[in-house]
Short mmCIF file of C-alpha atoms and ligand atoms in Angstrom, two decimals:
data_model
loop_
_atom_site.label_atom_id
_atom_site.label_comp_id
_atom_site.label_asym_id
_atom_site.label_seq_id
_atom_site.Cartn_x
_atom_site.Cartn_y
_atom_site.Cartn_z
CA MET A 1 5.69 6.59 -26.97
CA ALA A 2 6.19 6.24 -23.35
CA LEU A 3 5.63 3.42 -21.03
CA ILE A 4 3.44 4.35 -18.15
CA VAL A 5 2.48 2.69 -14.68
CA GLN A 6 -0.55 4.20 -13.30
CA LYS A 7 -1.98 3.27 -9.71
CA PHE A 8 -5.40 3.93 -8.75
CA GLY A 9 -6.27 3.76 -5.04
CA GLY A 10 -9.31 2.53 -3.07
CA THR A 11 -11.48 5.66 -3.40
CA SER A 12 -10.48 5.97 -7.08
CA VAL A 13 -12.14 2.64 -7.80
CA GLY A 14 -14.94 2.70 -5.00
CA SER A 15 -17.85 2.02 -7.26
CA THR A 16 -18.48 0.57 -10.66
CA GLU A 17 -19.11 4.18 -12.00
CA LYS A 18 -15.80 5.13 -10.78
CA ILE A 19 -14.00 2.13 -12.37
CA LYS A 20 -15.64 2.97 -15.59
CA ALA A 21 -14.25 6.60 -15.38
CA VAL A 22 -10.89 5.21 -14.65
CA ALA A 23 -11.04 2.84 -17.67
CA GLU A 24 -11.88 5.82 -19.81
CA ARG A 25 -9.12 7.95 -18.47
CA VAL A 26 -6.45 5.23 -18.85
CA LEU A 27 -7.76 4.51 -22.38
CA ALA A 28 -7.46 8.20 -23.48
CA ARG A 29 -3.63 8.05 -22.33
CA GLN A 30 -3.15 4.90 -24.27
CA ARG A 31 -4.99 6.44 -27.43
CA GLN A 32 -2.12 9.11 -27.18
CA GLY A 33 0.30 6.23 -28.18
CA HIS A 34 1.45 5.13 -24.92
CA GLN A 35 1.90 1.58 -23.46
CA MET A 36 -0.34 1.49 -20.14
CA VAL A 37 0.28 -0.94 -17.11
CA VAL A 38 -2.43 -0.23 -14.44
CA VAL A 39 -2.01 -1.24 -10.64
CA LEU A 40 -5.56 -1.26 -8.89
CA SER A 41 -6.34 -1.33 -4.95
CA ALA A 42 -9.22 -3.01 -3.70
CA MET A 43 -12.49 -0.83 -3.59
CA SER A 44 -12.38 1.48 -0.72
CA GLY A 45 -13.31 -0.07 2.55
CA GLU A 46 -12.93 -3.60 1.07
CA THR A 47 -9.57 -4.50 2.76
CA ASN A 48 -10.84 -3.08 6.22
CA ARG A 49 -14.13 -5.08 5.67
CA LEU A 50 -12.03 -8.20 5.12
CA VAL A 51 -9.83 -7.52 8.21
CA ALA A 52 -13.00 -7.38 10.18
CA LEU A 53 -14.45 -10.42 8.95
CA ALA A 54 -11.10 -12.18 10.05
CA GLY A 55 -11.30 -10.54 13.37
CA ASP A 56 -14.80 -12.23 14.00
CA ILE A 57 -13.21 -15.38 13.79
CA GLN A 58 -9.94 -15.37 15.17
CA LYS A 59 -8.29 -12.79 17.64
CA ILE A 60 -4.92 -13.25 16.14
CA PRO A 61 -5.70 -14.52 12.71
CA SER A 62 -3.12 -16.90 10.89
CA LEU A 63 -1.14 -14.98 8.78
CA ARG A 64 -1.16 -17.01 5.58
CA GLU A 65 -4.86 -17.36 5.62
CA MET A 66 -5.16 -13.59 6.17
CA ASP A 67 -3.48 -13.05 3.12
CA MET A 68 -5.59 -15.54 1.13
CA LEU A 69 -8.50 -13.41 2.35
CA LEU A 70 -7.23 -10.07 1.77
CA ALA A 71 -5.75 -10.54 -1.67
CA THR A 72 -9.49 -11.07 -2.95
CA GLY A 73 -10.11 -7.47 -2.94
CA GLU A 74 -7.84 -6.43 -5.54
CA GLN A 75 -8.95 -9.30 -7.98
CA VAL A 76 -12.35 -7.94 -7.93
CA THR A 77 -11.20 -4.54 -9.13
CA ILE A 78 -8.65 -5.61 -11.73
CA ALA A 79 -11.64 -7.90 -13.31
CA LEU A 80 -14.05 -5.18 -13.23
CA PHE A 81 -11.51 -2.54 -14.85
CA ALA A 82 -10.75 -4.93 -17.62
CA MET A 83 -14.45 -5.60 -18.29
CA ALA A 84 -15.09 -1.71 -18.31
CA ALA A 85 -11.89 -0.93 -20.43
CA LYS A 86 -13.33 -3.67 -23.03
CA GLU A 87 -16.97 -2.12 -22.70
CA ALA A 88 -15.54 1.37 -23.47
CA GLY A 89 -13.81 -0.05 -26.91
CA GLY A 90 -10.43 -0.93 -25.70
CA ASP A 91 -8.68 -4.12 -24.81
CA ALA A 92 -7.20 -5.08 -21.36
CA ILE A 93 -6.25 -7.96 -19.40
CA SER A 94 -6.29 -8.46 -15.82
CA LEU A 95 -3.53 -10.40 -14.05
CA LEU A 96 -2.97 -11.62 -10.36
CA ALA A 97 0.57 -11.41 -8.75
CA ASP A 98 1.12 -15.08 -9.14
CA GLN A 99 0.30 -14.76 -12.97
CA VAL A 100 2.86 -11.95 -13.64
CA CYS A 101 4.93 -13.23 -11.22
CA ILE A 102 5.73 -10.82 -8.47
CA HIS A 103 7.79 -12.80 -6.43
CA THR A 104 7.99 -12.00 -2.63
CA ASP A 105 9.43 -13.45 0.61
CA ALA A 106 7.22 -15.66 2.88
CA MET A 107 6.54 -12.78 5.58
CA HIS A 108 2.80 -12.95 5.33
CA THR A 109 0.87 -9.70 5.56
CA LYS A 110 4.10 -7.62 5.34
CA ALA A 111 5.99 -9.47 2.38
CA ARG A 112 8.95 -7.74 0.48
CA ILE A 113 9.07 -7.87 -3.22
CA GLU A 114 12.07 -9.76 -4.31
CA ASN A 115 11.76 -9.70 -8.20
CA ILE A 116 9.21 -9.33 -10.97
CA ASP A 117 9.13 -11.08 -14.17
CA THR A 118 7.98 -8.76 -16.88
CA GLN A 119 7.93 -11.11 -19.43
CA LEU A 120 4.18 -11.72 -19.60
CA ILE A 121 3.29 -8.06 -19.32
CA ARG A 122 5.50 -7.04 -22.09
CA LYS A 123 3.77 -9.60 -24.26
CA HIS A 124 0.49 -8.19 -23.56
CA LEU A 125 1.69 -4.65 -24.08
CA ALA A 126 3.29 -5.58 -27.64
CA SER A 127 -0.32 -6.71 -28.53
CA GLY A 128 -1.65 -3.58 -27.53
CA LYS A 129 -3.42 -4.54 -24.40
CA ILE A 130 -3.66 -2.44 -21.18
CA VAL A 131 -2.20 -4.66 -18.51
CA ALA A 132 -4.33 -4.41 -15.30
CA VAL A 133 -2.05 -5.85 -12.41
CA ALA A 134 -3.71 -6.72 -8.63
CA GLY A 135 -1.84 -4.20 -6.25
CA PHE A 136 -0.82 -5.42 -2.66
CA GLN A 137 -0.11 -9.03 -3.46
CA GLY A 138 2.65 -11.35 -4.29
CA VAL A 139 3.61 -15.08 -4.56
CA ASP A 140 6.08 -16.82 -2.27
CA ASP A 141 8.75 -19.78 -2.96
CA ASP A 142 5.93 -22.23 -1.95
CA GLY A 143 3.45 -20.65 -4.28
CA ASP A 144 1.46 -19.01 -1.46
CA ILE A 145 -0.34 -15.69 -1.84
CA THR A 146 1.24 -13.06 0.17
CA THR A 147 0.44 -9.33 0.90
CA LEU A 148 2.64 -6.43 1.14
CA GLY A 149 1.17 -4.54 4.22
CA ARG A 150 -1.53 -1.89 4.18
CA GLY A 151 -1.28 0.76 1.32
CA GLY A 152 1.20 -1.89 -0.42
CA SER A 153 -0.42 -1.35 -3.94
CA ASP A 154 1.73 1.90 -4.18
CA THR A 155 4.69 -0.46 -3.82
CA THR A 156 3.49 -2.68 -6.52
CA ALA A 157 3.14 0.23 -8.77
CA VAL A 158 6.59 1.49 -8.28
CA ALA A 159 8.51 -1.88 -8.31
CA LEU A 160 6.46 -2.51 -11.84
CA ALA A 161 7.62 0.69 -12.83
CA ALA A 162 11.39 0.11 -11.81
CA ALA A 163 11.22 -3.77 -13.28
CA LEU A 164 9.81 -2.29 -16.74
CA GLN A 165 11.93 0.78 -16.65
CA ALA A 166 8.85 2.88 -17.03
CA ASP A 167 9.09 6.47 -18.02
CA VAL A 168 6.90 7.48 -14.99
CA CYS A 169 4.61 6.05 -12.23
CA GLU A 170 1.56 8.13 -11.54
CA ILE A 171 0.00 7.29 -8.19
CA PHE A 172 -3.76 8.72 -8.76
CA THR A 173 -5.50 9.22 -5.18
CA ASP A 174 -8.37 11.24 -3.64
CA VAL A 175 -6.22 14.51 -3.04
CA GLU A 176 -4.26 16.66 -5.36
CA GLY A 177 -0.93 15.43 -4.37
CA ILE A 178 1.27 15.49 -1.28
CA TYR A 179 0.57 18.42 1.24
CA THR A 180 2.27 20.01 4.09
CA THR A 181 0.21 17.75 6.44
CA ASP A 182 -3.00 15.59 5.90
CA PRO A 183 -5.51 17.69 4.21
CA GLY A 184 -8.28 15.71 5.59
CA ILE A 185 -7.59 17.26 9.14
CA CYS A 186 -6.02 20.44 8.42
CA LYS A 187 -7.66 22.77 5.84
CA ASN A 188 -4.70 25.05 5.67
CA ALA A 189 -2.56 22.34 4.35
CA THR A 190 -0.50 23.30 1.11
CA LYS A 191 0.20 21.32 -1.90
CA ILE A 192 4.13 20.65 -2.58
CA ASP A 193 5.06 20.68 -6.13
CA ARG A 194 8.25 18.78 -5.75
CA ILE A 195 9.72 16.64 -2.78
CA SER A 196 13.01 14.64 -2.36
CA TYR A 197 12.63 11.01 -1.98
CA ASP A 198 14.47 11.41 1.39
CA GLU A 199 12.01 13.72 2.72
CA MET A 200 9.10 11.70 1.24
CA LEU A 201 10.55 8.65 3.07
CA GLU A 202 10.56 10.50 6.32
CA LEU A 203 7.09 11.69 5.76
CA ALA A 204 5.71 8.29 4.63
CA SER A 205 7.70 6.43 7.67
CA LEU A 206 5.90 8.87 9.97
CA GLY A 207 2.40 8.45 9.02
CA ALA A 208 1.61 10.47 5.62
CA LYS A 209 -0.12 7.40 4.30
CA VAL A 210 -0.58 9.25 0.97
CA LEU A 211 2.47 7.05 -0.41
CA ASP A 212 3.47 3.65 1.13
CA ILE A 213 7.00 3.95 2.40
CA ARG A 214 8.50 1.14 0.47
CA SER A 215 7.12 2.43 -2.57
CA VAL A 216 9.37 5.57 -1.92
CA GLY A 217 12.36 3.43 -1.13
CA LEU A 218 11.97 1.54 -4.17
CA ALA A 219 11.53 5.00 -6.27
CA LYS A 220 14.67 6.21 -4.77
CA ARG A 221 16.82 3.19 -5.38
CA TYR A 222 15.84 2.98 -8.96
CA GLY A 223 15.41 6.56 -9.73
CA VAL A 224 11.78 6.11 -10.59
CA PRO A 225 10.01 9.53 -11.05
CA VAL A 226 6.69 9.27 -9.10
CA HIS A 227 3.85 11.90 -9.84
CA VAL A 228 1.07 11.62 -7.17
CA ARG A 229 -2.04 13.29 -8.34
CA SER A 230 -5.82 13.29 -8.30
CA THR A 231 -8.04 10.76 -9.92
CA PHE A 232 -10.71 13.31 -10.14
CA SER A 233 -9.03 16.38 -11.79
CA GLU A 234 -6.37 16.92 -14.59
CA ASN A 235 -4.33 19.17 -12.24
CA GLU A 236 -0.75 18.57 -11.83
CA GLY A 237 0.11 16.96 -8.36
CA THR A 238 3.41 16.34 -6.57
CA TRP A 239 6.61 15.15 -8.10
CA VAL A 240 8.70 12.97 -5.88
CA VAL A 241 12.36 13.28 -7.26
CA GLY A 242 16.01 13.28 -6.44
CA GLU A 243 17.27 15.91 -4.07
CA GLU A 244 19.32 17.36 -6.98
CA LYS A 245 16.24 18.53 -8.71
CA ILE A 246 14.65 20.39 -5.79
CA MET A 247 15.73 24.23 -5.96
CA GLU A 248 15.11 25.11 -2.39
CA SER A 249 15.10 23.11 0.88
CA MET A 250 12.50 23.80 3.50
CA LEU A 251 13.33 24.28 6.95
CA VAL A 252 9.96 22.10 7.94
CA SER A 253 8.36 20.57 5.04
CA GLY A 254 5.56 18.79 6.67
CA VAL A 255 3.64 17.56 9.78
CA THR A 256 2.69 13.92 10.27
CA TYR A 257 0.63 11.84 12.53
CA SER A 258 0.11 8.09 12.99
CA LYS A 259 -2.29 6.29 14.85
CA ASN A 260 -1.07 3.04 13.94
CA VAL A 261 0.91 2.86 17.05
CA ALA A 262 0.94 1.19 20.39
CA ARG A 263 2.97 1.64 23.46
CA ILE A 264 4.36 -1.41 25.69
CA THR A 265 6.39 -1.48 28.79
CA ILE A 266 8.03 -4.15 30.30
CA ASN A 267 8.38 -3.47 34.12
CA LYS A 268 11.14 -4.26 36.47
CA VAL A 269 13.54 -6.03 34.13
CA PRO A 270 16.71 -7.25 35.84
CA ASP A 271 19.37 -5.11 34.24
CA ASN A 272 22.02 -7.73 32.93
CA PRO A 273 24.01 -7.58 29.90
CA GLY A 274 22.24 -9.10 27.06
CA VAL A 275 18.73 -8.64 28.34
CA ALA A 276 17.84 -6.20 25.56
CA ALA A 277 18.65 -8.84 22.93
CA LYS A 278 16.50 -11.41 24.73
CA ILE A 279 13.65 -8.98 24.64
CA PHE A 280 13.97 -7.74 21.04
CA LEU A 281 15.37 -10.76 19.02
CA PRO A 282 12.23 -12.79 19.47
CA ILE A 283 10.38 -9.83 18.52
CA SER A 284 11.99 -9.18 15.42
CA ASP A 285 11.84 -12.83 14.52
CA ALA A 286 8.14 -12.69 14.54
CA GLY A 287 8.23 -9.74 12.04
CA ILE A 288 7.11 -7.31 14.64
CA ILE A 289 8.72 -3.75 13.98
CA VAL A 290 9.87 -2.03 17.23
CA ASP A 291 10.19 1.91 16.79
CA MET A 292 11.01 4.18 19.91
CA ILE A 293 12.71 2.37 22.70
CA ILE A 294 13.24 4.22 26.22
CA GLN A 295 15.06 2.38 28.99
CA ASN A 296 14.72 3.91 32.60
CA THR A 297 16.88 2.78 35.28
CA ARG A 298 15.35 2.25 38.59
CA ALA A 299 17.09 1.64 42.08
CA GLY A 300 18.42 -1.77 42.75
CA SER A 301 19.56 -2.91 39.21
CA LEU A 302 16.05 -3.02 37.74
CA THR A 303 15.13 -1.33 34.55
CA ASP A 304 11.82 -0.57 32.77
CA MET A 305 11.96 -0.97 29.05
CA THR A 306 9.26 0.81 27.05
CA PHE A 307 8.78 0.91 23.31
CA THR A 308 6.28 1.31 20.50
CA VAL A 309 5.12 -1.05 17.95
CA MET A 310 2.52 -1.00 14.92
CA ARG A 311 -1.04 -1.11 16.78
CA THR A 312 -1.68 -3.87 14.18
CA ASP A 313 1.01 -5.95 15.91
CA TYR A 314 0.00 -5.01 19.42
CA GLN A 315 -1.89 -8.29 20.24
CA ARG A 316 0.71 -10.50 18.87
CA ALA A 317 3.55 -8.22 20.52
CA MET A 318 1.74 -8.40 23.97
CA LYS A 319 1.46 -12.23 23.93
CA LEU A 320 5.02 -12.72 23.10
CA LEU A 321 6.29 -10.40 25.45
CA ARG A 322 4.28 -11.83 28.35
CA LYS A 323 6.40 -15.14 27.55
CA ILE A 324 9.61 -13.50 27.41
CA ALA A 325 8.97 -11.54 30.79
CA LYS A 326 8.46 -14.66 32.43
CA GLU A 327 11.73 -16.06 31.09
CA ILE A 328 13.69 -12.99 31.77
CA ASN A 329 11.95 -12.58 35.31
CA ALA A 330 10.65 -9.39 34.81
CA GLU A 331 7.63 -8.12 36.96
CA SER A 332 5.00 -7.45 34.34
CA VAL A 333 4.10 -6.01 30.84
CA THR A 334 1.68 -3.36 30.42
CA GLY A 335 0.68 -1.41 27.43
CA ALA A 336 -1.60 1.07 25.81
CA GLU A 337 -3.17 1.53 22.22
CA ASP A 338 -4.78 5.05 22.62
CA ILE A 339 -1.53 6.97 21.65
CA ALA A 340 -0.40 8.72 18.40
CA LYS A 341 2.97 9.80 17.18
CA ILE A 342 3.25 13.29 15.87
CA SER A 343 6.37 14.30 13.84
CA VAL A 344 7.83 17.54 12.30
CA VAL A 345 9.91 16.67 9.32
CA GLY A 346 12.38 18.79 7.10
CA VAL A 347 15.86 18.33 5.70
CA GLY A 348 16.55 21.97 6.37
CA MET A 349 16.64 20.96 9.91
CA ARG A 350 20.10 19.51 9.21
CA ASN A 351 21.38 22.96 9.53
CA HIS A 352 19.10 24.68 12.06
CA SER A 353 18.76 24.01 15.75
CA GLY A 354 15.73 25.02 17.79
CA ILE A 355 12.83 23.04 15.77
CA ALA A 356 12.52 20.48 18.60
CA SER A 357 12.31 23.13 21.31
CA THR A 358 9.80 25.22 19.38
CA MET A 359 7.66 22.11 18.82
CA PHE A 360 7.78 21.37 22.76
CA GLN A 361 6.77 24.67 23.60
CA ILE A 362 3.83 24.81 21.14
CA MET A 363 2.91 21.54 22.72
CA ALA A 364 3.14 23.06 26.06
CA ASN A 365 1.06 25.91 25.16
CA GLU A 366 -1.73 23.54 24.21
CA GLY A 367 -1.48 21.67 27.36
CA ILE A 368 -0.45 18.52 25.52
CA ASN A 369 1.62 15.85 27.45
CA ILE A 370 4.39 14.36 25.63
CA MET A 371 5.23 10.76 26.70
CA MET A 372 8.08 9.82 24.32
CA ILE A 373 10.22 11.76 22.09
CA SER A 374 12.71 10.74 19.33
CA THR A 375 14.81 12.66 17.11
CA SER A 376 16.85 12.33 13.95
CA GLU A 377 18.68 14.73 11.63
CA ILE A 378 15.68 15.44 9.77
CA LYS A 379 12.63 14.83 12.24
CA VAL A 380 11.56 15.29 15.79
CA SER A 381 8.58 12.73 16.81
CA CYS A 382 6.39 12.79 19.99
CA ILE A 383 3.96 10.37 21.25
CA ILE A 384 0.98 11.94 22.82
CA GLU A 385 -2.71 10.67 23.84
CA GLU A 386 -4.38 9.86 20.59
CA LYS A 387 -7.53 12.13 21.24
CA TYR A 388 -5.27 15.18 20.87
CA THR A 389 -3.90 14.22 17.43
CA GLU A 390 -5.64 16.65 15.30
CA LEU A 391 -5.51 19.68 17.57
CA THR A 392 -1.71 18.95 17.87
CA VAL A 393 -1.23 18.66 14.07
CA ARG A 394 -3.10 21.89 13.42
CA ALA A 395 -1.30 23.84 15.98
CA LEU A 396 2.07 22.83 14.63
CA HIS A 397 1.13 23.29 11.10
CA ASP A 398 0.31 26.96 11.94
CA ALA A 399 3.31 27.57 14.21
CA PHE A 400 5.72 26.48 11.53
CA ALA A 401 3.88 28.59 8.95
CA LEU A 402 3.23 25.84 6.51
CA ASP A 403 0.20 27.56 5.27
CA LYS A 404 2.26 30.08 3.53
CA GLU A 405 2.33 28.66 0.07
CA ASN A 406 5.77 28.10 -1.63
CA VAL A 407 7.57 30.46 0.64
CA PRO A 408 11.24 29.21 1.11
CA GLN A 409 11.47 28.80 4.70
CA GLU A 410 15.37 29.32 5.03
CA GLU A 411 14.76 32.97 5.62
CA GLN A 412 11.53 32.39 7.56
CA THR A 413 11.66 32.21 11.26
CA PRO A 414 9.31 29.97 13.09
CA VAL A 415 6.24 31.93 14.65
CA PRO A 416 7.64 32.99 17.91
CA VAL A 417 6.08 31.17 20.78
CA SER A 418 4.88 32.51 24.19
P1 ADP B 1 -5.28 5.55 -1.84
O1 ADP B 1 -6.72 4.67 -1.41
O2 ADP B 1 -5.53 6.35 -3.07
O3 ADP B 1 -4.25 4.75 -1.84
P2 ADP B 1 -4.81 6.60 0.82
O4 ADP B 1 -6.07 6.86 1.71
O5 ADP B 1 -3.89 5.40 1.01
O6 ADP B 1 -5.30 6.63 -0.80
O7 ADP B 1 -3.73 8.13 0.59
C1 ADP B 1 -4.55 9.32 0.53
C2 ADP B 1 -4.74 10.03 1.73
O8 ADP B 1 -3.82 10.25 2.66
C3 ADP B 1 -5.58 11.52 1.56
O9 ADP B 1 -6.65 11.19 1.57
C4 ADP B 1 -5.10 11.94 2.89
O10 ADP B 1 -6.00 12.03 3.75
C5 ADP B 1 -3.92 11.19 3.56
N1 ADP B 1 -2.84 11.99 3.68
C6 ADP B 1 -2.16 11.93 4.95
N2 ADP B 1 -1.06 12.65 4.85
C7 ADP B 1 -1.10 13.33 3.67
C8 ADP B 1 -0.22 14.50 3.07
N3 ADP B 1 0.86 14.93 3.83
N4 ADP B 1 -0.53 14.75 1.97
C9 ADP B 1 -1.52 14.31 1.25
N5 ADP B 1 -2.42 13.43 1.86
C10 ADP B 1 -2.28 12.96 2.99
N1 LIG B 2 -6.18 -2.65 -0.61
C1 LIG B 2 -4.92 -2.50 0.46
C2 LIG B 2 -5.36 -1.66 1.60
O1 LIG B 2 -6.30 -1.09 1.79
C3 LIG B 2 -3.84 -1.84 -0.43
C4 LIG B 2 -4.02 -0.66 -1.02
O2 LIG B 2 -4.98 -0.17 -0.90
O3 LIG B 2 -2.88 -0.14 -1.14
O4 LIG B 2 -4.28 -1.43 2.44
MG1 MG B 3 -2.73 4.23 -0.27
#
């Protein structure tokens, strides 16, 4: 008998018919003799609908109230799922995060799970019930509802799997697994059979929203085997596992993009020691994550500071930075939301040079202007105009020969560029 945590995403539970099908599938697995914990997302489109409702009322919504609102989506699906399981002849109980309890910090809209009490879940499992837990939500010290950030149900599932020492965490979604790039925008994308936690961390942090980055971090830390697979087929998906279980490393394993990015420039900042801290400390205190940072020196001890933030934090960041700019005597704050970040990722890059230059050349061939660049051991990222996102992803995917299924790229040279 295994203990299995399964998570079903928004499209998998997008209608009552789909919820019934999910309940049948979970019941069938339970009847094979397994204990089942099921984490559900809100029905597809629901969280976006709630975000839009809030936006109609407050331009920068109160974060505590935002969480109160957003957490309702998952309450609907767990209740409907439990009803569907009972209707299909099984027994299930739905639980909200504060009933479980899934304890988080108080950083509303991007809270972190601190600990999970597994007692109640174990009690219900022991009595033969399927336990349906609301994804994406938690409860803080004050008893307030928190949410974990968009896509956070994956994190709920992996955190539960770790706390319960489950045998596997299965992430059911609307694609067959993890691909070399988003199959939604590139028809040549190929499914990856196995990927290491580290590579997946990089893909997720750079926009492959098929897994929430924090779920991958937790899976790595607690050694949870994660199987990403389709709700709509029985096919084997992608296993996310430790690097020691991967036979061959790929030079480039994937191309990602993120449109949840915005660029901000503080113009003509007096270039004194401590000025960066004065800018970035209040930003981090406000829970705003800064990604790429570029500092340009101008003549006359002035500098321009350009950096990126998540687009969802853009309005809050601009408001805060206008205040900071006055305090440090900077001239102005400007920004743009119509940008995107495109990245090429692969652990094989550690031992190879030339990936970055190939990437820049391909973009040059397509006439795409690069606004910012950042590199690490296993990735190269470029900021470009948002409207060229799909074109760039497809061009890079082709150039790095990612459509050639299961060919180890260690021996493969990237397609020559003119
Ligand atoms: P769910 O609602 O099940 O959580 P998401 O929409 O969050 O599903 O994630 C699945 C989607 O992620 C896919 O439909 C696909 O468009 C997108 N995606 C982006 N990059 C990748 C990738 N590298 N592999 C697979 N899917 C990807
Ligand atoms: N419903 C939440 C969202 O849309 C959480 C999730 O689906 O993982 O972001
Ligand atoms: Mg998701």
